[in-house]
Short mmCIF file of C-alpha atoms in Angstrom, two decimals:
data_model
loop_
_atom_site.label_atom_id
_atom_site.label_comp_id
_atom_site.label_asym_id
_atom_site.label_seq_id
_atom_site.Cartn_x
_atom_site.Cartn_y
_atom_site.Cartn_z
CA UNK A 83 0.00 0.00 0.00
CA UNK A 84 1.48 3.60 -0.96
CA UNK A 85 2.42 5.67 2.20
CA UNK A 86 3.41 9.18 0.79
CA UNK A 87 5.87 10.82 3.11
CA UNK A 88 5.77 14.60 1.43
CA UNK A 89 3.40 16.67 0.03
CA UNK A 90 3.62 19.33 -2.21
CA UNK A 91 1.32 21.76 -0.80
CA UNK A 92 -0.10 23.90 -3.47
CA UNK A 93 -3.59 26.04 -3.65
CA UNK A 94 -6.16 27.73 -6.06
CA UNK A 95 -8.79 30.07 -5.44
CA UNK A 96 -10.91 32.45 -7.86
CA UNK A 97 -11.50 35.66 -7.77
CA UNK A 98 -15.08 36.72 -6.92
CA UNK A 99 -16.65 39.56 -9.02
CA UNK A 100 -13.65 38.97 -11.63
CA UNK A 101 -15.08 41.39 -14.21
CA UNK A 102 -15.56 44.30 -12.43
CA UNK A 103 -12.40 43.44 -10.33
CA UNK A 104 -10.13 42.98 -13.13
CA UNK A 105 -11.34 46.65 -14.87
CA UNK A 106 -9.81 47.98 -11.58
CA UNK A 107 -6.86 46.14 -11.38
CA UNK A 108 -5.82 47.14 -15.27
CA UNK A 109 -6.68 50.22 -14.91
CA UNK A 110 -4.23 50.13 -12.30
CA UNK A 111 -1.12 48.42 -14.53
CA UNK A 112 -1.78 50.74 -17.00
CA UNK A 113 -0.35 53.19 -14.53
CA UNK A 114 2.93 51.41 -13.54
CA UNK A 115 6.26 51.81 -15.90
CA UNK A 116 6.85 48.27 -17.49
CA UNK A 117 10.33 47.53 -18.81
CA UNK A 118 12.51 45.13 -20.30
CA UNK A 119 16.74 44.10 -19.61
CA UNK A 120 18.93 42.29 -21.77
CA UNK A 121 18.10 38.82 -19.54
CA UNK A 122 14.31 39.46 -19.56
CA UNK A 123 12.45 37.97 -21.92
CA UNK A 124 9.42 39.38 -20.96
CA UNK A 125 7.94 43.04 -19.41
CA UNK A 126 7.79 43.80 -15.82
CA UNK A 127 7.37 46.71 -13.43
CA UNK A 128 9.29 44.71 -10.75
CA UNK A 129 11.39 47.48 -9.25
CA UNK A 130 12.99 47.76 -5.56
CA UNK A 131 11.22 50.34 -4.10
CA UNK A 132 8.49 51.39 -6.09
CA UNK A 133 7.22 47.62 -5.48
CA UNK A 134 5.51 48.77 -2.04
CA UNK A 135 2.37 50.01 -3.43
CA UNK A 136 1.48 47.09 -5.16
CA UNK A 137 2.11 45.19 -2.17
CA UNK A 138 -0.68 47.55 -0.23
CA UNK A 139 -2.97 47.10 -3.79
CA UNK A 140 -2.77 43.67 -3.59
CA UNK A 141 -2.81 43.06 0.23
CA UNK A 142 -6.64 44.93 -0.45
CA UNK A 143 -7.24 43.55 -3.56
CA UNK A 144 -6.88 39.82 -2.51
CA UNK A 145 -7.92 40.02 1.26
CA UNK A 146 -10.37 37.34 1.29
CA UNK A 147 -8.39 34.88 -0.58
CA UNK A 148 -5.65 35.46 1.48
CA UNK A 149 -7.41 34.74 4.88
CA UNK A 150 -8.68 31.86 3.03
CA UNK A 151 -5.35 30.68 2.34
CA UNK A 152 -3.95 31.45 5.42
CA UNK A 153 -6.50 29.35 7.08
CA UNK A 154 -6.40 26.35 4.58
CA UNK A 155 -2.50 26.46 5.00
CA UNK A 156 -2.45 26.92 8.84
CA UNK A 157 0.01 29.84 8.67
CA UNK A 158 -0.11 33.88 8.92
CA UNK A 159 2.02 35.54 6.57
CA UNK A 160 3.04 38.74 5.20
CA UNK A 161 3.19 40.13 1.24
CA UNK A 162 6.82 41.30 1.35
CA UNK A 163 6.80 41.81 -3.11
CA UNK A 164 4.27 42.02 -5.47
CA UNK A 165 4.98 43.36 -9.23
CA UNK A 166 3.14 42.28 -12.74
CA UNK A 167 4.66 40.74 -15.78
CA UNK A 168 3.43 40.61 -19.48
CA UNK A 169 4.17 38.31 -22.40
CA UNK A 170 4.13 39.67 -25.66
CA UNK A 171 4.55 37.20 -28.48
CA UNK A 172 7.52 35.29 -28.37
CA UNK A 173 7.83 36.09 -24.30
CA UNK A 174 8.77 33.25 -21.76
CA UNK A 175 10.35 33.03 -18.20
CA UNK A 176 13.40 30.35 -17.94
CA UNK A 177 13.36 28.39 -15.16
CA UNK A 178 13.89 29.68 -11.93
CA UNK A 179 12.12 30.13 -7.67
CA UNK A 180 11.74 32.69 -5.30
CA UNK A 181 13.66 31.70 -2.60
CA UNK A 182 14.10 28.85 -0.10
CA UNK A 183 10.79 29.37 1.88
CA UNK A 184 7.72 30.65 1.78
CA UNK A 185 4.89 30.93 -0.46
CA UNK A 186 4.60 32.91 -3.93
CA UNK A 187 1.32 33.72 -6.00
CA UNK A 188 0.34 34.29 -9.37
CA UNK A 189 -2.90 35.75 -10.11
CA UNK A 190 -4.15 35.46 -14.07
CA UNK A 191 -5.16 38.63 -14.91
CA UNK A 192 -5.44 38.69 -18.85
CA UNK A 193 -5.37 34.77 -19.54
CA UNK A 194 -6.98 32.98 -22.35
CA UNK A 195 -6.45 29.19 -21.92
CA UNK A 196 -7.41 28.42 -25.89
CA UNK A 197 -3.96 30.34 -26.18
CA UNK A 198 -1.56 30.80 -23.57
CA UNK A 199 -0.35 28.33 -21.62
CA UNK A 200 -0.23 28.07 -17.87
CA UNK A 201 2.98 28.47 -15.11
CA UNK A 202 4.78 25.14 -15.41
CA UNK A 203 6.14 23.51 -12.03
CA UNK A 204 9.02 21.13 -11.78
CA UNK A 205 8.98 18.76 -8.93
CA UNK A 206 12.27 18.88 -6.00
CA UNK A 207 12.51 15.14 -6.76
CA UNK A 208 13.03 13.09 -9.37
CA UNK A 209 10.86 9.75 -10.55
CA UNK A 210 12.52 7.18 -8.61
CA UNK A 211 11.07 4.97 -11.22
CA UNK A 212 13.10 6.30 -14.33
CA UNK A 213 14.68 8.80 -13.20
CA UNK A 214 12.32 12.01 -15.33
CA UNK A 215 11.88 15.12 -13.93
CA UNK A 216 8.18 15.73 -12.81
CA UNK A 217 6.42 18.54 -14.51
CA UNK A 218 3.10 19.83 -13.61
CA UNK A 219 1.04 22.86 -14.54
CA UNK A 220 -2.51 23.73 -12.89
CA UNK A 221 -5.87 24.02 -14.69
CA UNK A 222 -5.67 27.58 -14.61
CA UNK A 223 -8.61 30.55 -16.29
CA UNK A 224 -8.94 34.09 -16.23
CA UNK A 225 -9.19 35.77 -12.18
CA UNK A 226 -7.60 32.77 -10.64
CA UNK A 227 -5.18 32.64 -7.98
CA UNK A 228 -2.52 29.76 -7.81
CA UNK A 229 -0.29 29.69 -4.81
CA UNK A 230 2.76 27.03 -4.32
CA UNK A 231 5.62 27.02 -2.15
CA UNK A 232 8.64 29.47 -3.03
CA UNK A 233 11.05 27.17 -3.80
CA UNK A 234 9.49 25.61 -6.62
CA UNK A 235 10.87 25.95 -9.66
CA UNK A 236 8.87 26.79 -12.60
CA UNK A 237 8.91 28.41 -16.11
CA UNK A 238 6.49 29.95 -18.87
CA UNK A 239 6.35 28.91 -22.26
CA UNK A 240 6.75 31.24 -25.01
CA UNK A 241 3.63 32.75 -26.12
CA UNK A 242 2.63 31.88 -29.38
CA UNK A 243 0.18 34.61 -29.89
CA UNK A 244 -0.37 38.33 -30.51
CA UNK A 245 -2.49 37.63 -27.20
CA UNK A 246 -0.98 39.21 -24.64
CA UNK A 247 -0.65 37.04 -21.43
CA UNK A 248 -0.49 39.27 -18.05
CA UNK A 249 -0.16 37.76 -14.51
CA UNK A 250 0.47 39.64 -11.28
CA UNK A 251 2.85 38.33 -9.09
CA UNK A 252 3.72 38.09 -4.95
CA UNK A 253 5.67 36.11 -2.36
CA UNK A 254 4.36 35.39 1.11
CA UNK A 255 6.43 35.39 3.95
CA UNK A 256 5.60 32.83 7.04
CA UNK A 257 5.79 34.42 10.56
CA UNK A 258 8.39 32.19 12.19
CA UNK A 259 7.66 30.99 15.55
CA UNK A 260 9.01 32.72 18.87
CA UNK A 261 11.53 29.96 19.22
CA UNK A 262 12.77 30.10 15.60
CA UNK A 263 12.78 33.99 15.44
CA UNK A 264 15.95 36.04 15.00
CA UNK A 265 17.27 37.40 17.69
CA UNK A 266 19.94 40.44 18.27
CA UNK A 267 23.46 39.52 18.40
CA UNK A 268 25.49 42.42 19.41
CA UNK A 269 29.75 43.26 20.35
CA UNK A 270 28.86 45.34 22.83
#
């Protein structure tokens, strides 16, 4: 009989009111300054410090969901980046994770699944079996919410349309227990 060990704790919610929602929440990219570098291969308005009002947007915007989650995942956390990203055609994301704990979210704001494709995950373990990589994408549509643990690797596909394909973007930080909580070293 199988007796999984691990989990890989991912979660999906949808937006409620997702048509009136969305109007607000493009009319609100439309205001941010997207951009790409030499290693991007898509646009983004991911900058350092002008990152923190999306953070308060999005803390707003996704309130409910985010209790929900908390709940579900038996954790409070806090939004410490949130930024959007578009694909023109041709634009993909290589391979890559968020950091080494923690949760990150991607929220489909102009998705089209006849189209675009959805995130792609890789699994932290091989098939013990025959030695593949595991690769796994979630049913995604328009106004849905897909949160997985930060360290998972994943990549987008190149979009093969005129379509554009817009996400926006976050990572969740656990509160770490009093016991596990940094404390104040100092040489005085």
């Amino acid at each position: 009989m199988k007796a999984p060990l691990f989990e890989f704790p991912s979660y999906q919610y949808e937006v409620s009111d997702w048509e009136f929602k969305k109007k607000g929440l493009l009319t609100r990219m439309n205001k941010s300054e997207f951009y790409r570098t030499e290693l991007q291969t898509f646009e983004t308005d991911r900058k350092t410090d002008d990152n923190k009002t999306w953070v308060h947007y999005c803390q707003e915007f996704l309130r409910d969901i985010l209790f929900e989650f908390c709940k579900e995942a038996k954790v409070t956390c806090s939004m410490t980046d949130a930024w959007c990203v578009r694909y023109q055609k041709g634009d993909q994301q290589t391979i890559h994770n968020h950091r080494g704990w923690g949760f990150s979210g991607i929220l489909y704001v102009e998705y089209d699944p006849q189209v675009h494709t959805p995130t792609t995950f890789m699994a932290p373990w091989q098939d013990p079996r025959n030695d593949t990589t595991y690769l796994s994408h979630p049913d995604i549509t328009e106004g849905v919410m897909f949160i997985a643990p930060s360290f998972a690797h994943h990549f987008v596909k190149p979009n093969n349309t005129r379509k554009q394909r817009t996400v926006v973007v976050f990572d969740l930080l656990p509160e770490l227990p009093d016991h596990q909580a940094p404390t104040s070293i100092s040489g005085t």
